[in-house]
Short mmCIF file of C-alpha atoms in Angstrom, two decimals:
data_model
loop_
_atom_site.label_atom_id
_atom_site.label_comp_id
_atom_site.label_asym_id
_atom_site.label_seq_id
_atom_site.Cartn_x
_atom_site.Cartn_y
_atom_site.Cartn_z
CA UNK A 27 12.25 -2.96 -6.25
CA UNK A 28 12.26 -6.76 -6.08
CA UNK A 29 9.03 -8.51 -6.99
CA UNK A 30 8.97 -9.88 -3.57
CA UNK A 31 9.94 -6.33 -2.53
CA UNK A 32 6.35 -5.45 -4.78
CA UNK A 33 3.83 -7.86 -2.87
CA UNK A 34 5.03 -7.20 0.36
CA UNK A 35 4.55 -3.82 -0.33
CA UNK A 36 1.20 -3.93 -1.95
CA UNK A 37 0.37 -5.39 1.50
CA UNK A 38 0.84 -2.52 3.43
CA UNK A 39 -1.80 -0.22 4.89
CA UNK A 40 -1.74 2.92 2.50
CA UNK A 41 -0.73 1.72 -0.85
CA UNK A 42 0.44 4.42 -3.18
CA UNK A 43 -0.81 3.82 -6.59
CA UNK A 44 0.95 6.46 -9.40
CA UNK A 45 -1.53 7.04 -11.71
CA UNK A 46 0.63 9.50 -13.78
CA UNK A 47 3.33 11.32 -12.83
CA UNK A 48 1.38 13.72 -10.64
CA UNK A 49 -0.75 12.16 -8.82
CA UNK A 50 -2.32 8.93 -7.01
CA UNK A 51 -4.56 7.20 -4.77
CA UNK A 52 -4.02 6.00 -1.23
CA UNK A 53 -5.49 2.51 -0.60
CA UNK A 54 -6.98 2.49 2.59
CA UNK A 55 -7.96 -1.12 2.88
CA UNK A 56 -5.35 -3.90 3.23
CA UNK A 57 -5.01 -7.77 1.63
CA UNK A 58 -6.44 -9.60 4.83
CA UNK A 59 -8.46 -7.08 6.71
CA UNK A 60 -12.10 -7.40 7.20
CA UNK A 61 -14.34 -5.53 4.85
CA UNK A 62 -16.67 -2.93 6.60
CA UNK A 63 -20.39 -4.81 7.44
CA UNK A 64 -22.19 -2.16 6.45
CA UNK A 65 -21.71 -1.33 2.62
CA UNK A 66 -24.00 1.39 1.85
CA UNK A 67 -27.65 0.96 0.45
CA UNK A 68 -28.65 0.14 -3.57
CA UNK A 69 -30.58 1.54 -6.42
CA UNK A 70 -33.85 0.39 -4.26
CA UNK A 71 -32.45 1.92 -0.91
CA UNK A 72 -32.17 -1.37 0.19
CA UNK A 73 -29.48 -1.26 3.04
CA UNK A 74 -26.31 -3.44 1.65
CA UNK A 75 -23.95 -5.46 4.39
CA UNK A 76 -21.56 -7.87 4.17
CA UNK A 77 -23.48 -10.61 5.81
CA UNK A 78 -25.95 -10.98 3.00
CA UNK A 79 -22.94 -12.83 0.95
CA UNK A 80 -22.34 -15.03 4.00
CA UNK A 81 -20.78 -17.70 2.07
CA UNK A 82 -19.83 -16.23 -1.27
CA UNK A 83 -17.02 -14.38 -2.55
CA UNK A 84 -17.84 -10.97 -3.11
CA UNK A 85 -16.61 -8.64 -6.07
CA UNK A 86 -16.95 -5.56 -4.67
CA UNK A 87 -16.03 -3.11 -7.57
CA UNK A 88 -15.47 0.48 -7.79
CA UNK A 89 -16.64 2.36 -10.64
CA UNK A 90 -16.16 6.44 -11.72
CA UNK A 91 -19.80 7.03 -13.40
CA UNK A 92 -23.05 5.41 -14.67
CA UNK A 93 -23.87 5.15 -18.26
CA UNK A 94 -20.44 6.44 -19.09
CA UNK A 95 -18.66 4.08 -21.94
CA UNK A 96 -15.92 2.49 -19.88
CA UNK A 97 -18.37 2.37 -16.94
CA UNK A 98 -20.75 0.21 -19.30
CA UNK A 99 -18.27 -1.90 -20.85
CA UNK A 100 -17.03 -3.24 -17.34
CA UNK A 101 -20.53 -3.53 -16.05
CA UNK A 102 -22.06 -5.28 -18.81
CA UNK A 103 -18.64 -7.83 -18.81
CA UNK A 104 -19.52 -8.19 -15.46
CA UNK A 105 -23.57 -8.87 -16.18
CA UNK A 106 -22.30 -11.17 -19.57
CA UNK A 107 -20.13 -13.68 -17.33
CA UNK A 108 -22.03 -12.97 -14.29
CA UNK A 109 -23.44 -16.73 -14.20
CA UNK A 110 -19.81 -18.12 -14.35
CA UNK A 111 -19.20 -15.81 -11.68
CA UNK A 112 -21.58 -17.16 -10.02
CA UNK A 113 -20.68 -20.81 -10.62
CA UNK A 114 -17.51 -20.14 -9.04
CA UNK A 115 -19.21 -19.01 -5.70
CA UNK A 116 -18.95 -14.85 -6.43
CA UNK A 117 -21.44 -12.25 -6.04
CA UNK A 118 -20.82 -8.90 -7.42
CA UNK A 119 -21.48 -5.29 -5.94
CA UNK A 120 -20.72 -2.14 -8.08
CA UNK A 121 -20.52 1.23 -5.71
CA UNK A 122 -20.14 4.39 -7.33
CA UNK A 123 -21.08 8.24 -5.99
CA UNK A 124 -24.29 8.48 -8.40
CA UNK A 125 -27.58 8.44 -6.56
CA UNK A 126 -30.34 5.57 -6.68
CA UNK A 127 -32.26 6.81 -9.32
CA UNK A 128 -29.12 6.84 -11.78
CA UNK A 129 -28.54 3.40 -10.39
CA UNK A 130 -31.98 2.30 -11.66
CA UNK A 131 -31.57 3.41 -15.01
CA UNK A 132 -28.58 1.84 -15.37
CA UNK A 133 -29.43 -1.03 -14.55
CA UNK A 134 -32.69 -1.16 -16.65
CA UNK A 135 -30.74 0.55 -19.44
CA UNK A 136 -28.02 -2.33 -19.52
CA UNK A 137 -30.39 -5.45 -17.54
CA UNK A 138 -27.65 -5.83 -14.53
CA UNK A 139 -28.54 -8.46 -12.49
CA UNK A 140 -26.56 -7.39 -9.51
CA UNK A 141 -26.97 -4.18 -6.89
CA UNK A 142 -25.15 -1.11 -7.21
CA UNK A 143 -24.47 1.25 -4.16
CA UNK A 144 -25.46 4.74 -4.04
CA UNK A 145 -22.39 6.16 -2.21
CA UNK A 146 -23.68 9.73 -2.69
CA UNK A 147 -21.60 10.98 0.53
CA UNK A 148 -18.42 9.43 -0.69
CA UNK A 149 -18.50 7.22 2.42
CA UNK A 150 -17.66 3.82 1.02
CA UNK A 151 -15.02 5.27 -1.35
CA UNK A 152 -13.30 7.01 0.95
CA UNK A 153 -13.39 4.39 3.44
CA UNK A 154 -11.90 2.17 0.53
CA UNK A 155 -9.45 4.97 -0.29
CA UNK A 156 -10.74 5.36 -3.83
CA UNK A 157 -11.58 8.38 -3.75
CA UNK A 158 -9.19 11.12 -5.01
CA UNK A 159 -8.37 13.51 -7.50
CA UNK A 160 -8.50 13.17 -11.09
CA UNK A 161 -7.67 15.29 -14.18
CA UNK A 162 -9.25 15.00 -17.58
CA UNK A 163 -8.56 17.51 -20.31
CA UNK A 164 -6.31 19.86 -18.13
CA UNK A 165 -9.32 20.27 -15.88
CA UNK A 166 -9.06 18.32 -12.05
CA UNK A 167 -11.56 17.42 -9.95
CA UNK A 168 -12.46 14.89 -7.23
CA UNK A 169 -13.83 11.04 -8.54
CA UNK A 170 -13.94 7.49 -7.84
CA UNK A 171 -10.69 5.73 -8.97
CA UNK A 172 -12.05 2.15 -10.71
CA UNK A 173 -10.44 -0.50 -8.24
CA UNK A 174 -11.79 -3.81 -7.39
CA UNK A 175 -11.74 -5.58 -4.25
CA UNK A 176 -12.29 -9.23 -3.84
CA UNK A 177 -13.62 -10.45 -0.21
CA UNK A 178 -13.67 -14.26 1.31
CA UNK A 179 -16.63 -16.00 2.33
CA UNK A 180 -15.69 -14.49 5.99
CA UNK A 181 -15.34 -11.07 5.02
CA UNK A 182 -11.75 -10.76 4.49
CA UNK A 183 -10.35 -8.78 1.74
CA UNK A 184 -8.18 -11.47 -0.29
CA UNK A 185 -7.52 -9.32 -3.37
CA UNK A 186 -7.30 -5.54 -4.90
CA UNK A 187 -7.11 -4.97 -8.31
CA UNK A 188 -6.00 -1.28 -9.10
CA UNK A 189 -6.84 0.89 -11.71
CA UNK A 190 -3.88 -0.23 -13.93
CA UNK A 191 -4.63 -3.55 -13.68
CA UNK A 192 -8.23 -3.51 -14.85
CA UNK A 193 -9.44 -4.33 -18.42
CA UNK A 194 -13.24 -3.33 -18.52
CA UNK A 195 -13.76 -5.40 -21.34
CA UNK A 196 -12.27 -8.97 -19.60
CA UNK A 197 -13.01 -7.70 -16.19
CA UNK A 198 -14.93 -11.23 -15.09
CA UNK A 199 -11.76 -12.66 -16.95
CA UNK A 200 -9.48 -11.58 -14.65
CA UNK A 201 -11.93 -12.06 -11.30
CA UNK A 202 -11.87 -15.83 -12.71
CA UNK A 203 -7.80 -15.67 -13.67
CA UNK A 204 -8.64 -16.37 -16.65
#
């Protein structure tokens, strides 16, 4: 495939993402839809929607686990460049399936100084469409698939990065293309 052939197809509806020879995830949001308003609620309960960044860019990234080392790594990148981020106009959003109180720890545990979404119902991820099976050791089960979507100041989703593309420890690097 062409890499013209390549971006027009990432910009289709479902995007099918190998993530070994076996399996993938379906992508369920495309490059210049409109992001969902409501996003879930954070580690507070604190309902989340897309109008509180009215006028940001928002890093809305997916994440499998709390307190798990890769999990950590991209969250405290994310918390070590977060005023940078901020600089250039971004606010960030972690969602994952763990519940508030896991959220809270996390967050004191590692001093985050952005929300993260307790998607206990697997709402938001599926919505997303990262949500999907996964295999570890020989043994499969259903988790969140670490993907990060970028929306516009008017909602608009302007950028996906999938779970190939994402380096936990430069993560704020490559929000900032740098």
């Amino acid at each position: 495939m062409s890499f013209n052939g390549y971006k027009a197809f990432r910009k289709l509806m479902f995007i099918f993402v190998p993530t070994n020879k076996r399996k993938g995830i379906i992508i369920m949001m495309e490059i210049g839809s409109k992001a969902p308003e409501v996003l879930g609620h954070d580690e507070n309960g604190k309902e989340i929607r897309l109008s509180d960044f009215k006028g940001k860019k928002l890093v809305l990234y997916f994440y499998p686990k709390d307190l798990t080392s890769g999990c950590t790594t991209q969250a405290c990148n994310l918390r070590d460049n977060y005023a940078e981020l901020k600089k250039q106009g971004y606010a960030v959003v972690g969602v994952s399936v763990n519940d508030e109180k896991s959220h809270k720890k996390f967050i004191e545990k590692h001093d985050l100084p952005f929300p993260l979404i307790a998607d206990t119902e697997q709402k938001l991820v599926e919505e997303f469409g990262v949500w999907g099976e996964k295999s570890m050791y020989g043994r499969k089960y259903f988790g969140t698939f670490r993907t990060t979507f970028i929306i516009n100041e008017e909602g608009v989703i302007t950028r996906i990065m999938l779970p190939k593309e994402i380096k936990v420890k430069e993560h704020a690097q490559q929000i900032l293309g740098k």
